[in-house]
Short mmCIF file of C-alpha atoms in Angstrom, two decimals:
data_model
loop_
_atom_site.label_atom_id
_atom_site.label_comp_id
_atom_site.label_asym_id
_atom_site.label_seq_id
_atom_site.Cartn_x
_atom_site.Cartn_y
_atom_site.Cartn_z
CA UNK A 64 -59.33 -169.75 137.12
CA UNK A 65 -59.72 -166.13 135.43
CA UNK A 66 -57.24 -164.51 133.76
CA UNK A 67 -56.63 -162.09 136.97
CA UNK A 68 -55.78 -164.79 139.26
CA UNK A 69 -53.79 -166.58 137.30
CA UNK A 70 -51.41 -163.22 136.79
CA UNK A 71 -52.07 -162.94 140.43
CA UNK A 72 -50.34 -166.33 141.19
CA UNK A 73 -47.63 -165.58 138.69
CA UNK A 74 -46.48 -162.05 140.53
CA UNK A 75 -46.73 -164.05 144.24
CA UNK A 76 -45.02 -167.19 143.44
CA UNK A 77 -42.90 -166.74 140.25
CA UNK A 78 -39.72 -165.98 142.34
CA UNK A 79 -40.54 -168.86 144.86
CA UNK A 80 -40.86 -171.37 141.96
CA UNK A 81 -37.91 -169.97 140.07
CA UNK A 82 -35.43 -169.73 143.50
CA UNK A 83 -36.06 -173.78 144.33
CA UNK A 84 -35.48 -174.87 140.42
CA UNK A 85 -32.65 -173.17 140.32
CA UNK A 86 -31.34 -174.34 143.86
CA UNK A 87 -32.18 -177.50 141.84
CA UNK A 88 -30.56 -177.36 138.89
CA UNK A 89 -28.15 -175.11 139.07
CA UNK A 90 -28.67 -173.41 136.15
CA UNK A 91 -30.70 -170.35 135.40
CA UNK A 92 -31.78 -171.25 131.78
CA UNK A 93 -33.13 -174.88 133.03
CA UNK A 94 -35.01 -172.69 135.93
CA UNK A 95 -36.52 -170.15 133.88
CA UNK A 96 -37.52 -173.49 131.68
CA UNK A 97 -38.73 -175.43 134.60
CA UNK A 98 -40.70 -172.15 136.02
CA UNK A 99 -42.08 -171.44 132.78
CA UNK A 100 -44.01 -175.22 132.51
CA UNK A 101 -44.96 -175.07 135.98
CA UNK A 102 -47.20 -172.31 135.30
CA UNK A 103 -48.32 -173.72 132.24
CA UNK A 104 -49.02 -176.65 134.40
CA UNK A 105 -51.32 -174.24 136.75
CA UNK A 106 -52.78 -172.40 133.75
CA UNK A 107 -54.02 -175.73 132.17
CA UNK A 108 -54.85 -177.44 135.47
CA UNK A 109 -58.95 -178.47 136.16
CA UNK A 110 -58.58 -178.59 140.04
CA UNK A 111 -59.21 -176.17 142.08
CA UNK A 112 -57.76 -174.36 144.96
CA UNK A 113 -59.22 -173.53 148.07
CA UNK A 114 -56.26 -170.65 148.55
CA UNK A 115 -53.09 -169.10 147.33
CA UNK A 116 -51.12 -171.38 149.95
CA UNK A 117 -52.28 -174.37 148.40
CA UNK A 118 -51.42 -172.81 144.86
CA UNK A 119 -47.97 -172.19 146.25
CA UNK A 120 -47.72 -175.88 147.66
CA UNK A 121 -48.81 -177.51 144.56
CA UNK A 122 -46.72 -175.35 142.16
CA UNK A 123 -43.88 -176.18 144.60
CA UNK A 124 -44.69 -180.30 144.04
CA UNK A 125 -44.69 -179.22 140.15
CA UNK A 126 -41.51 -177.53 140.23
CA UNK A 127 -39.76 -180.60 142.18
CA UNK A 128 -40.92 -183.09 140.00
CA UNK A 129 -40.33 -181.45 136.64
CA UNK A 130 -36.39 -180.59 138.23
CA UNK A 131 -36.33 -184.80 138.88
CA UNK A 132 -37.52 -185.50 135.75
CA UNK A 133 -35.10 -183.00 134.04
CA UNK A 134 -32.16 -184.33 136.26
CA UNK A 135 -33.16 -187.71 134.91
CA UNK A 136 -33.03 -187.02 132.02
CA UNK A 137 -30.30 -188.22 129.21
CA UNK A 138 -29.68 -184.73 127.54
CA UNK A 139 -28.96 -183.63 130.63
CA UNK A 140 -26.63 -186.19 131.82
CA UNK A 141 -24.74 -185.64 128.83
CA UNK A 142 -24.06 -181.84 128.52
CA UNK A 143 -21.50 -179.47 129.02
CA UNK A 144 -22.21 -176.28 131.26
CA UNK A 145 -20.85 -173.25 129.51
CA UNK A 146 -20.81 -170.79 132.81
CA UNK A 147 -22.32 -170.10 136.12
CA UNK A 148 -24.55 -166.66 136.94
CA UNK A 149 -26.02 -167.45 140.06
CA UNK A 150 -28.73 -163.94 141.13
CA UNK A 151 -28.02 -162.52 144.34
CA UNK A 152 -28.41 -159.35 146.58
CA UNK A 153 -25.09 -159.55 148.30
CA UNK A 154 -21.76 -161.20 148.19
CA UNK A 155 -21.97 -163.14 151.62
CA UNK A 156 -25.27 -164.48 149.68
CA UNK A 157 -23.43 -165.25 146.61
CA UNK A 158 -20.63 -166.79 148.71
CA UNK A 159 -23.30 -169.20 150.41
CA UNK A 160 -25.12 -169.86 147.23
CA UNK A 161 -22.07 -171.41 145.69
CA UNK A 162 -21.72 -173.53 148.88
CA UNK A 163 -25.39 -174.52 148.80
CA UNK A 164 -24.97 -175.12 144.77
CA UNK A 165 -22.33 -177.65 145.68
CA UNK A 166 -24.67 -180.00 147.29
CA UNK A 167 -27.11 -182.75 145.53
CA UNK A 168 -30.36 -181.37 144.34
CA UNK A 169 -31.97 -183.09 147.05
CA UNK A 170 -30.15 -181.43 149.18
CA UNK A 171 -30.28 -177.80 148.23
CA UNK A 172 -34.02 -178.44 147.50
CA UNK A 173 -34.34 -179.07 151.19
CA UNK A 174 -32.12 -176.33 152.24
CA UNK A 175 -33.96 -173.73 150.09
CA UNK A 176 -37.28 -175.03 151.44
CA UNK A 177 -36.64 -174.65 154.97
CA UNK A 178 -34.03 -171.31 155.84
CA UNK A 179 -35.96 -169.63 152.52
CA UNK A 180 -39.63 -170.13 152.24
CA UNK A 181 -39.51 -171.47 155.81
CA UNK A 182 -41.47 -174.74 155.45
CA UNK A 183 -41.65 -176.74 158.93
CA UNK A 184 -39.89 -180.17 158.25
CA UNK A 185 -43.92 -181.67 157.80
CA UNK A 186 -44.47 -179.16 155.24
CA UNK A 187 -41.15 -180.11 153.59
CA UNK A 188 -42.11 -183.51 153.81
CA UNK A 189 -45.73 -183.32 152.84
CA UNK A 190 -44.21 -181.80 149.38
CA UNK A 191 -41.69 -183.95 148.46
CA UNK A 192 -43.58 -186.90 149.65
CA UNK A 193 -41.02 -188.52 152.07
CA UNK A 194 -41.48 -188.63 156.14
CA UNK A 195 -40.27 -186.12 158.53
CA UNK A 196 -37.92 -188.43 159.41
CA UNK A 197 -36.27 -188.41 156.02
CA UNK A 198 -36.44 -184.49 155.81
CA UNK A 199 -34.71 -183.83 159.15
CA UNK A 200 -32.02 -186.27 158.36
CA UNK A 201 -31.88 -184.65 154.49
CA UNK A 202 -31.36 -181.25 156.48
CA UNK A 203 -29.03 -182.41 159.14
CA UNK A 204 -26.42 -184.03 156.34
CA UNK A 205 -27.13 -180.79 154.28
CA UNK A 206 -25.73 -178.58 157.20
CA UNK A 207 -23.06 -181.32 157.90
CA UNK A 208 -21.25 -180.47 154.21
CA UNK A 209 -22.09 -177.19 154.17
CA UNK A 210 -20.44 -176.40 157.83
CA UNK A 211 -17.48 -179.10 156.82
CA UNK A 212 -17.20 -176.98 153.31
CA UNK A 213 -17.30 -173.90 155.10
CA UNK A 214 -14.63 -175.06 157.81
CA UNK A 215 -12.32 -176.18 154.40
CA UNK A 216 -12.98 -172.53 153.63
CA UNK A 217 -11.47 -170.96 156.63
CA UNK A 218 -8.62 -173.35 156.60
CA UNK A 219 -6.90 -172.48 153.20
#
């Protein structure tokens, strides 16, 4: 891969990679970190792509693994969070966002994946390397807390 392309991929799918770490790991340094190896992962990769879809699907299968392998981690499990600054456009975005950042990272993963980048539930699948099946139910429990957080919400 040149030089040119590589920048290329880096202006089309920075944000992308960046959005679903963060809706991972809730937190924007540990995004920026994960985004950051992911395209160092491209950068140093031998295979080859046949187009900038399947660039954007593996750096997506990058990003998911190094977030697992982060939330795995032990110095992660054992740290304090110091404060929360979560980028949005709008406040009924930011008041969603901290809805959706409530969930499990499976969860929000999924949820970012599918109403964001707008992945069928195959796509989804095909990426995090799980069956439809398990995708659609991920989704359908997803909306289940966020409607049942959202009903809380109203109520107080």
């Amino acid at each position: 891969m040149t030089e040119q392309q590589f920048e290329e991929y880096i202006k089309t799918h920075r944000a992308t990679v960046f959005r679903l770490a963060y809706s991972m790991t809730k937190n924007r340094e540990d995004a920026d970190d994960i985004t950051q190896e992911s395209f160092v992962r491209l950068y140093l990769t031998s295979e080859r792509f046949d187009s900038t879809d399947n660039v954007k699907a593996w750096l997506i299968r990058v990003t998911i693994n190094l977030c697992k392998d982060l939330l795995r981690s032990f110095a992660h499990k054992h740290r304090t969070e110091l404060c929360c600054d979560i980028p949005c456009e709008s406040d009924s975005e930011q008041s969603l966002l901290e809805y959706v950042r409530q969930l499990s990272p499976d969860d929000s993963a999924v949820i970012y994946l599918f109403y964001y980048e707008g992945y069928s539930v195959i796509e989804i699948a095909r990426l995090r390397h799980t069956t439809s099946a398990a995708v659609r139910t991920r989704l359908t429990r997803a909306r289940k807390k966020l409607r049942e957080m959202l009903t809380k919400e109203g109520e107080s």
